[in-house]
Coordinates of C-alpha atoms and ligand atoms in Angstrom, one line a residue:
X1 CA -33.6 -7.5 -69.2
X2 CA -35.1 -8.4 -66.0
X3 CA -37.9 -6.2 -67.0
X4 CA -38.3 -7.7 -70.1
X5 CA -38.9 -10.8 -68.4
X6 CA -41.5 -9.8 -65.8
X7 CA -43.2 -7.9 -68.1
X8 CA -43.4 -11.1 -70.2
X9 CA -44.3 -13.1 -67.6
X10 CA -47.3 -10.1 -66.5
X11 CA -48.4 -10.6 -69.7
X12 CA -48.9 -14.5 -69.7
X13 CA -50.5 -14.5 -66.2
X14 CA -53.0 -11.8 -67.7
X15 CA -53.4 -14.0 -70.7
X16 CA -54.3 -16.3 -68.1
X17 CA -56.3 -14.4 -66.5
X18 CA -58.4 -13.2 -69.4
X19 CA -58.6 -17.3 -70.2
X20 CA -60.3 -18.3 -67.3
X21 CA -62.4 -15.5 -66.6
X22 CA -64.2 -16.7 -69.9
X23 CA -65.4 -19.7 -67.8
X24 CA -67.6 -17.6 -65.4
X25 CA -70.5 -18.4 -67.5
X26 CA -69.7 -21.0 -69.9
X27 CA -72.0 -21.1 -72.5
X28 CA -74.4 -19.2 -70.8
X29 CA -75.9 -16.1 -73.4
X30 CA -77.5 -14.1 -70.4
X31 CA -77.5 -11.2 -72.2
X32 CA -78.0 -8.7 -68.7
X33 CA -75.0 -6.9 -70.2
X34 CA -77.6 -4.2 -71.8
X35 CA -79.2 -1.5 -69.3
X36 CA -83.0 -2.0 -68.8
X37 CA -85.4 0.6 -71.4
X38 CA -88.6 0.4 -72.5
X39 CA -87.2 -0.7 -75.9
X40 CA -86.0 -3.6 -74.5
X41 CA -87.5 -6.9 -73.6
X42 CA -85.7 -9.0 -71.0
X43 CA -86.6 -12.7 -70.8
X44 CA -83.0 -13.6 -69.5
X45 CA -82.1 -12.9 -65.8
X46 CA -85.1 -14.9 -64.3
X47 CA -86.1 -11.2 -62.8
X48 CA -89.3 -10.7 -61.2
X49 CA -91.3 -8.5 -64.1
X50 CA -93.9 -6.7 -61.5
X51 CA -91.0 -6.1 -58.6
X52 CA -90.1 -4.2 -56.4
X53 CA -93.1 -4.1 -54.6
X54 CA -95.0 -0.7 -54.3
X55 CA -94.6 -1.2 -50.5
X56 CA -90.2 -1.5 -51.5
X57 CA -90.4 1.7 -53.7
X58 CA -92.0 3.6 -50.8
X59 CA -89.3 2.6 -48.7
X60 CA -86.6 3.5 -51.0
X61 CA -87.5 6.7 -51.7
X62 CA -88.1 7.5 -47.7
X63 CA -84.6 6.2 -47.1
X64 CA -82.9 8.5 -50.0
X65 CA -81.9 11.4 -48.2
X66 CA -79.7 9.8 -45.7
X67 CA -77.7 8.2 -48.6
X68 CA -74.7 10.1 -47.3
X69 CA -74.6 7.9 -44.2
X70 CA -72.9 4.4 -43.9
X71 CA -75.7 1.4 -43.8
X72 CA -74.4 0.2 -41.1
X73 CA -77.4 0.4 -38.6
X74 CA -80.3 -0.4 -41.5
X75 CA -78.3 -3.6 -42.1
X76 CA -78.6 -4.3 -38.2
X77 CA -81.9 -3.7 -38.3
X78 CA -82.4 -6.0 -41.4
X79 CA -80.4 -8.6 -40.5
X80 CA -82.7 -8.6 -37.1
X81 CA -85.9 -8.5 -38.6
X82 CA -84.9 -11.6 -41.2
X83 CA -83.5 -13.4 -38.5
X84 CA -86.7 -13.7 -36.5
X85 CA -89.0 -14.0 -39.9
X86 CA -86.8 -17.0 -40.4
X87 CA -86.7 -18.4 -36.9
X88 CA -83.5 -18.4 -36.6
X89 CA -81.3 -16.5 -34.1
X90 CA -78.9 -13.5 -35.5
X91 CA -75.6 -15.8 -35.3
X92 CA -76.8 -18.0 -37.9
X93 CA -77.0 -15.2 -40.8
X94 CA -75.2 -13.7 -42.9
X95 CA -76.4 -10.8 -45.3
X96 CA -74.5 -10.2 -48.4
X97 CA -74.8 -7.8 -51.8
X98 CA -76.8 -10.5 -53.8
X99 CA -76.4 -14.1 -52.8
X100 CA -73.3 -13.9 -55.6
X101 CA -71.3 -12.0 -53.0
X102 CA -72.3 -14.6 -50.8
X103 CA -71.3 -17.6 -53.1
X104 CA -68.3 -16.1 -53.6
X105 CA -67.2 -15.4 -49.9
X106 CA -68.1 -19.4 -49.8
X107 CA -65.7 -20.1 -52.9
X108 CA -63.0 -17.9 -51.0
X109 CA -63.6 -19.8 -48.0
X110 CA -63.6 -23.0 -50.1
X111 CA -59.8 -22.4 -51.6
X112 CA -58.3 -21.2 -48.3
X113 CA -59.4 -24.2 -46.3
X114 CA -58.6 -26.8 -49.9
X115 CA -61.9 -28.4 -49.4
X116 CA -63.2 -29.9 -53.3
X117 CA -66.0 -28.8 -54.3
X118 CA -68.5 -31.4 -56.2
X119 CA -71.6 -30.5 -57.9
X120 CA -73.1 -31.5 -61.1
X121 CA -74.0 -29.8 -64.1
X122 CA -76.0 -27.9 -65.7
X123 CA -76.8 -25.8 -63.1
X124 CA -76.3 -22.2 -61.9
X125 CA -72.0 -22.4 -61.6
X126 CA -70.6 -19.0 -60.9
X127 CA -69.3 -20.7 -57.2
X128 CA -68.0 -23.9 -59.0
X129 CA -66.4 -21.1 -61.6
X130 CA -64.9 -19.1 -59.0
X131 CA -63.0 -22.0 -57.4
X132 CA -61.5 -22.5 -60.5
X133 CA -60.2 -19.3 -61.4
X134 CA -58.6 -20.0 -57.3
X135 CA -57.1 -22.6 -58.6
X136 CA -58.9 -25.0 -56.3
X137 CA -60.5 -28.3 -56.9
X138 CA -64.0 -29.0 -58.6
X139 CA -65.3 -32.0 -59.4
X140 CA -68.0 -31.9 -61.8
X141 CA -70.8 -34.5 -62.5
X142 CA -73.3 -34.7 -65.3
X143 CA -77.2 -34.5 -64.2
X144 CA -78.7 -37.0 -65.8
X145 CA -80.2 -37.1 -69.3
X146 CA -83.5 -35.9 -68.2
X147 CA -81.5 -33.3 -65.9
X148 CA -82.2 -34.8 -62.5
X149 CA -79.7 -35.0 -60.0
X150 CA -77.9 -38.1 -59.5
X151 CA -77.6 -37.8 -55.6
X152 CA -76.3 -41.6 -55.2
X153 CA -73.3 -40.5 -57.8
X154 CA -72.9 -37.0 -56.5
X155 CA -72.3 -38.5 -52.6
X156 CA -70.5 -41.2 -53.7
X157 CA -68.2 -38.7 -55.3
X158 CA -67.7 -36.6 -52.5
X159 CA -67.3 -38.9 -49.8
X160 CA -64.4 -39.7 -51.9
X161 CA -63.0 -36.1 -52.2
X162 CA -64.7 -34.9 -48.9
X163 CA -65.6 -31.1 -49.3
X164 CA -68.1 -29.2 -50.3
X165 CA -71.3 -30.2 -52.0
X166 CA -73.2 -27.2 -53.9
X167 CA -77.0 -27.8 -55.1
X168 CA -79.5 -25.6 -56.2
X169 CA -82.6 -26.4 -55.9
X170 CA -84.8 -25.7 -58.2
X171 CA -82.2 -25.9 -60.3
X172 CA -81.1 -23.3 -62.9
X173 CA -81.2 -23.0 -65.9
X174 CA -83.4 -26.2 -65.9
X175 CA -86.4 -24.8 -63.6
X176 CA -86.5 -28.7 -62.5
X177 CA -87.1 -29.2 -58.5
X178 CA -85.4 -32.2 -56.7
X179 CA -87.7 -33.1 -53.9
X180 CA -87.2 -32.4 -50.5
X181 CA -87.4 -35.5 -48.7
X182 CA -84.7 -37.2 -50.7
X183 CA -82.9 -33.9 -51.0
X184 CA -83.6 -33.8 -46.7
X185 CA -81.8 -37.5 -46.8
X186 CA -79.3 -36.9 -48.8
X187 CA -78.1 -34.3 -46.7
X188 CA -78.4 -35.9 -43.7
X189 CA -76.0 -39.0 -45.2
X190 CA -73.5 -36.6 -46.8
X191 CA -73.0 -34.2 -44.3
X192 CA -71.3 -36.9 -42.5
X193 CA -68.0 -36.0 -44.7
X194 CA -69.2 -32.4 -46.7
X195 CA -70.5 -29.1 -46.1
X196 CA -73.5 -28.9 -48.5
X197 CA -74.8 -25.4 -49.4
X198 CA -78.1 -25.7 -51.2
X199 CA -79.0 -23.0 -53.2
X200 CA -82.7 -22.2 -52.9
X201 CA -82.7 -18.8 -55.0
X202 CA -86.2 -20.1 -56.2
X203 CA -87.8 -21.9 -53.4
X204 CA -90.5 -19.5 -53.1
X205 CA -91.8 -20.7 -56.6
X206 CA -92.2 -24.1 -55.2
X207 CA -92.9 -23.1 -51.4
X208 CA -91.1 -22.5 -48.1
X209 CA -92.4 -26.1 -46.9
X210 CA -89.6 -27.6 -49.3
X211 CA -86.5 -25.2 -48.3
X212 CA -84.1 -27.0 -46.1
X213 CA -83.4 -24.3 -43.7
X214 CA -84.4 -25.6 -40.7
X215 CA -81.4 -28.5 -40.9
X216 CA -79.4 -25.5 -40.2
X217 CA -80.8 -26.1 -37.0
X218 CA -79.2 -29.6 -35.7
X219 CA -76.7 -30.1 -38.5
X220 CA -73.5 -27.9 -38.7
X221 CA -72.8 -28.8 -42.6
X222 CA -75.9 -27.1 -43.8
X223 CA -74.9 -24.2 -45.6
X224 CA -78.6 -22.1 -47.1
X225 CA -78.4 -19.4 -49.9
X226 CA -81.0 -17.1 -50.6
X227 CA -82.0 -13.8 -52.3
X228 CA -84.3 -10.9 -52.6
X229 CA -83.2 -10.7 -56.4
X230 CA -86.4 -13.2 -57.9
X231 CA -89.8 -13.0 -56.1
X232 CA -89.5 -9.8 -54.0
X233 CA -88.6 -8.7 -57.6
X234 CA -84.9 -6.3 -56.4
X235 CA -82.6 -8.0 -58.6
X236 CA -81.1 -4.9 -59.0
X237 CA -81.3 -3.8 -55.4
X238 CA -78.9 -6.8 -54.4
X239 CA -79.7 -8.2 -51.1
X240 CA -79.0 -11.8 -50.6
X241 CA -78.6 -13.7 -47.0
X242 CA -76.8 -17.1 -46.0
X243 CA -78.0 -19.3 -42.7
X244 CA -75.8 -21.6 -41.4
X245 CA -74.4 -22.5 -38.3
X246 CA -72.7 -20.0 -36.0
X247 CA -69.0 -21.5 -36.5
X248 CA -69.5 -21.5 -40.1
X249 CA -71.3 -17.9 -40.1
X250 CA -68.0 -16.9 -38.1
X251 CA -65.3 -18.4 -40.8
X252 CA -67.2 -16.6 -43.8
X253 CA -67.6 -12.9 -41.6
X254 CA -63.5 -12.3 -41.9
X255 CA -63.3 -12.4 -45.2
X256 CA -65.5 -9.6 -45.6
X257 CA -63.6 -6.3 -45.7
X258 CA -65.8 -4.8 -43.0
X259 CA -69.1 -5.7 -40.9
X260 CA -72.5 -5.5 -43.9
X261 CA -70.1 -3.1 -45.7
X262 CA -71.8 -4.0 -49.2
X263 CA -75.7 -3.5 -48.6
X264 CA -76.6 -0.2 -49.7
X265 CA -79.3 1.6 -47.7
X266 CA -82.0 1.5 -50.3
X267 CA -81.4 -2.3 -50.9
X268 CA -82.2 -2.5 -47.5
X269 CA -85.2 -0.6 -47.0
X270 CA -86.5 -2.2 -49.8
X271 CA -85.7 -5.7 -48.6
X272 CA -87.1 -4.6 -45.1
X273 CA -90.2 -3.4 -46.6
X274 CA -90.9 -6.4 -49.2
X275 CA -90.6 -8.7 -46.4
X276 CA -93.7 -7.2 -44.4
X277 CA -95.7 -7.3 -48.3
X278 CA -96.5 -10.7 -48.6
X279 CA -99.4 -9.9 -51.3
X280 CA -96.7 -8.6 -53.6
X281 CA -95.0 -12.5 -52.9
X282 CA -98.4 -14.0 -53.4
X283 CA -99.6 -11.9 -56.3
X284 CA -96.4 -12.5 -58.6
X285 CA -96.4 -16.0 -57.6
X286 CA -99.8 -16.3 -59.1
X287 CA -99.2 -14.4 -62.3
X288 CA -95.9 -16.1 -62.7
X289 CA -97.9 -19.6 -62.4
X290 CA -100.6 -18.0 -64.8
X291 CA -98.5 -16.8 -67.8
X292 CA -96.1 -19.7 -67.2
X293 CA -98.8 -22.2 -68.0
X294 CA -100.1 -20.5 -70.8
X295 CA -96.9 -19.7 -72.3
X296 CA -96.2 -23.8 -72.1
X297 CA -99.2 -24.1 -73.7
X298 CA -98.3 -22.4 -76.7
X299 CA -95.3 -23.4 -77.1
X300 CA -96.3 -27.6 -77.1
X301 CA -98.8 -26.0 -79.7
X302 CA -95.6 -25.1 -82.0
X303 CA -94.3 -28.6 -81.2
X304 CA -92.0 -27.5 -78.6
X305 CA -91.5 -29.2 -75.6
X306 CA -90.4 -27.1 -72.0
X307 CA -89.1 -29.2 -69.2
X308 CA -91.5 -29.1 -66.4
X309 CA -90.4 -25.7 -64.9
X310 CA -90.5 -24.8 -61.2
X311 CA -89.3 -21.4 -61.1
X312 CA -89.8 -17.9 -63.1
X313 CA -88.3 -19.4 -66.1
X314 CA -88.7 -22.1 -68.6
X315 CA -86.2 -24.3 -70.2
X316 CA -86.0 -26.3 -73.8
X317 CA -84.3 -27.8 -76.1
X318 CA -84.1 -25.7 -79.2
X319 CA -85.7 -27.1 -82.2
X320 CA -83.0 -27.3 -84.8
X321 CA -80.7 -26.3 -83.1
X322 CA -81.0 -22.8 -84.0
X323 CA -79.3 -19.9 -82.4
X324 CA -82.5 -18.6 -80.8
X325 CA -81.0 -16.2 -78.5
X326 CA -79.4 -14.2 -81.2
X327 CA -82.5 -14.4 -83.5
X328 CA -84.9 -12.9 -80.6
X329 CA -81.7 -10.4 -79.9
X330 CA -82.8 -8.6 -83.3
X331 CA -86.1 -8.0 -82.1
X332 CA -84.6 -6.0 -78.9
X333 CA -85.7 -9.5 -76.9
X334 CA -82.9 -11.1 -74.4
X335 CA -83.1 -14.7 -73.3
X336 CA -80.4 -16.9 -72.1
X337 CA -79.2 -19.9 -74.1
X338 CA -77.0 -22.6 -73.4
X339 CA -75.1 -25.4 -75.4
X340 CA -75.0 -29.0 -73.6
X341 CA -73.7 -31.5 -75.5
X342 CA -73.9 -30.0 -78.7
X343 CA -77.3 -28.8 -78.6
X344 CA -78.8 -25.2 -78.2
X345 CA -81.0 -25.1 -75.2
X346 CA -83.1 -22.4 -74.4
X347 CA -83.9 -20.5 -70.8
X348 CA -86.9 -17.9 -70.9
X349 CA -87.7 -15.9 -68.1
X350 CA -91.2 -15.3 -67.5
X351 CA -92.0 -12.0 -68.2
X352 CA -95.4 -10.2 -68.2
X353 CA -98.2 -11.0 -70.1
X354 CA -97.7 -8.7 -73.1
X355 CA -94.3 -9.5 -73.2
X356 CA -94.9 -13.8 -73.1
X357 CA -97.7 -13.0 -76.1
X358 CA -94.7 -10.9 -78.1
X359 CA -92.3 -13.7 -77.2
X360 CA -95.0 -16.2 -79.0
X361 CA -95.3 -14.1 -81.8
X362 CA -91.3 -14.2 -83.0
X363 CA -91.2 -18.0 -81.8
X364 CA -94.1 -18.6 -84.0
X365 CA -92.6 -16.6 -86.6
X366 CA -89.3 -18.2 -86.6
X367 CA -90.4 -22.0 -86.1
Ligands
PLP1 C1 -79.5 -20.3 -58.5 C2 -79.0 -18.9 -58.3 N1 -78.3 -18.5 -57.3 C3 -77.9 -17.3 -57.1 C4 -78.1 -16.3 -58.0 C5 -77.6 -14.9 -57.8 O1 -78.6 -14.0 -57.5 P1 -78.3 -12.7 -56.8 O2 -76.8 -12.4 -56.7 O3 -79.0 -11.7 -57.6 O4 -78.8 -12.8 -55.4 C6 -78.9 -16.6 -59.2 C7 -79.2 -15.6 -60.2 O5 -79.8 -15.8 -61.2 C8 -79.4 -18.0 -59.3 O6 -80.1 -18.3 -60.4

């Protein structure tokens, strides 16, 4: 009897379970699920097409044969080495597996100390997601119709239900850039009730001059993600860093199970090396900027209209709502796609130029 009863009730917390894990990306057809091959063409991660730099590969393959030894040392020496590029000292970093491991020792963090969490949507929401399936609290605030960010509703919001404040800038899926002064401002008003983690997985699209790392500096509520997954092109390396103040740095460090224990050593050699390869950085940027433009281009030609993107990725509303993302699917092509108020929206990575001039051809074909 009794073990009828807890199995029962096993079965409805796994049915609860299985419920809410459906919300980690609502909406979102990413796609990634499929392993990379030549057959394939993937315009949906917002991956850097020409990465890892030549420089990274070199590394990796150096670093191979001491694969049977832990990483922590390399990460040390990482860690160091990002620390001083950034200008900050070694207490206010924090490397993770991605910036998702990151984000999600932040939503850990977030439940444990019952802080709300506001942010506003659409936007990049696997944090906002994870809180959720914690049971903690979100509050969740539409952008506005031309997906900018309301910052006067978003603060307002949160100095009610002080917190956390989470922001990426620019944003995903929209590719849409919130400037940094009022972003700077905002920040500086808000963080006198939240923590407010910015998200900058794409600010080197738009330039280091706009990041807002160096409030980590004087204000103890500035919370900066980052990753080696876009323009240094190792997505699948996963190397991702936090800065943030000391005390901060030294809540999120416990609930790791052990000291850098996630970085594998060819993730860091190749994030060691792409850092001293800033002609890999420059180079995509400049194809990326190249192929975006003409890739906008054609598409206003077939009537369709991109937001202004400021990232690897371009973002529109799908004309007729059509199910693009399983239409391009047939032809072996991946994009993402998401539904916002009833509409099919479309997110494209940029890819290379072969691949943006096949892309063309099916959108052509189908529209
Ligand atoms: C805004 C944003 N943050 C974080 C990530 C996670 O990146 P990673 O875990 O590869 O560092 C992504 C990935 O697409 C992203 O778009």
């Amino acid at each position: 009897m009794n073990a009828t009863i807890s199995r029962r009730k096993w079965m409805g917390q796994m049915t609860t379970l299985i419920a809410s894990s459906a919300l980690i990306a609502p909406g979102l057809v990413y796609g990634s699920g499929l392993p990379a091959s030549p057959d394939l063409i993937k315009l949906s991660g917002n991956e850097n097409p020409y990465g890892p730099s030549p420089k990274a590969l070199e590394a990796i393959r150096k670093t191979l044969s001491t694969g049977n030894r832990y990483p922590f040392g390399e990460a040390e020496l990482l860690h160091n080495q990002l620390a001083k590029q950034m200008n900050i000292n070694s207490d206010q970093l924090l490397l993770g597996s991605g910036s998702s491991q990151l984000l999600q020792l932040l939503a850990h963090w977030i439940v444990l100390q019952k802080y709300p969490v506001t942010y506003a949507s659409p936007t990049f929401d696997i944090l906002p997601n994870q809180v959720k399936q914690l049971d903690g609290l979100v509050n969740e605030i539409k952008m506005s119709e031309d997906f900018q960010y309301d910052l006067d509703q978003i603060g307002e919001r949160a100095r009610k239900n002080p917190g956390i404040i989470y922001l990426v800038n620019p944003n995903n899926p929209t590719g849409i850039k919130t400037s940094s002064k009022a972003l700077r401002s905002f920040c500086e008003r808000a963080s006198a009730h939240s923590h407010i983690i910015v998200d900058e997985a794409y600010i080197e699209y738009i330039g280091m001059q706009e990041s807002l790392a160096d409030m980590i500096r004087s204000n103890e509520r500035i919370i900066i993600v980052r990753t080696f997954s876009k323009i240094y092109g190792l997505a699948g390396l996963r190397i991702g860093y936090l800065m943030a103040h000391p005390d901060t740095i030294n809540k999120l460090k416990p609930l790791r199970i052990w000291n850098n224990d996630s970085l594998s050593i060819a993730g860091i050699a190749a994030a060691r090396a792409s850092l001293e390869d800033q002609n890999f950085v420059r180079e995509s940027l400049e194809k990326n900027e190249m192929i975006r433009s003409s890739t906008i281009q054609s598409l206003r030609e077939l009537d369709i209209q991109p937001y202004e993107s400021n990232t690897n990725f371009i973002f529109f509303k799908i004309p007729g709502n059509k199910d693009l993302a399983s239409l391009l699917k047939k032809h072996n092509m991946l994009v993402g796609q998401k539904k916002i108020d009833g509409e099919n929206y479309a997110r494209i990575t940029i890819g290379t130029k072969e691949e943006m001039n096949t892309f063309i051809n099916y959108i052509t074909n189908i529209f």
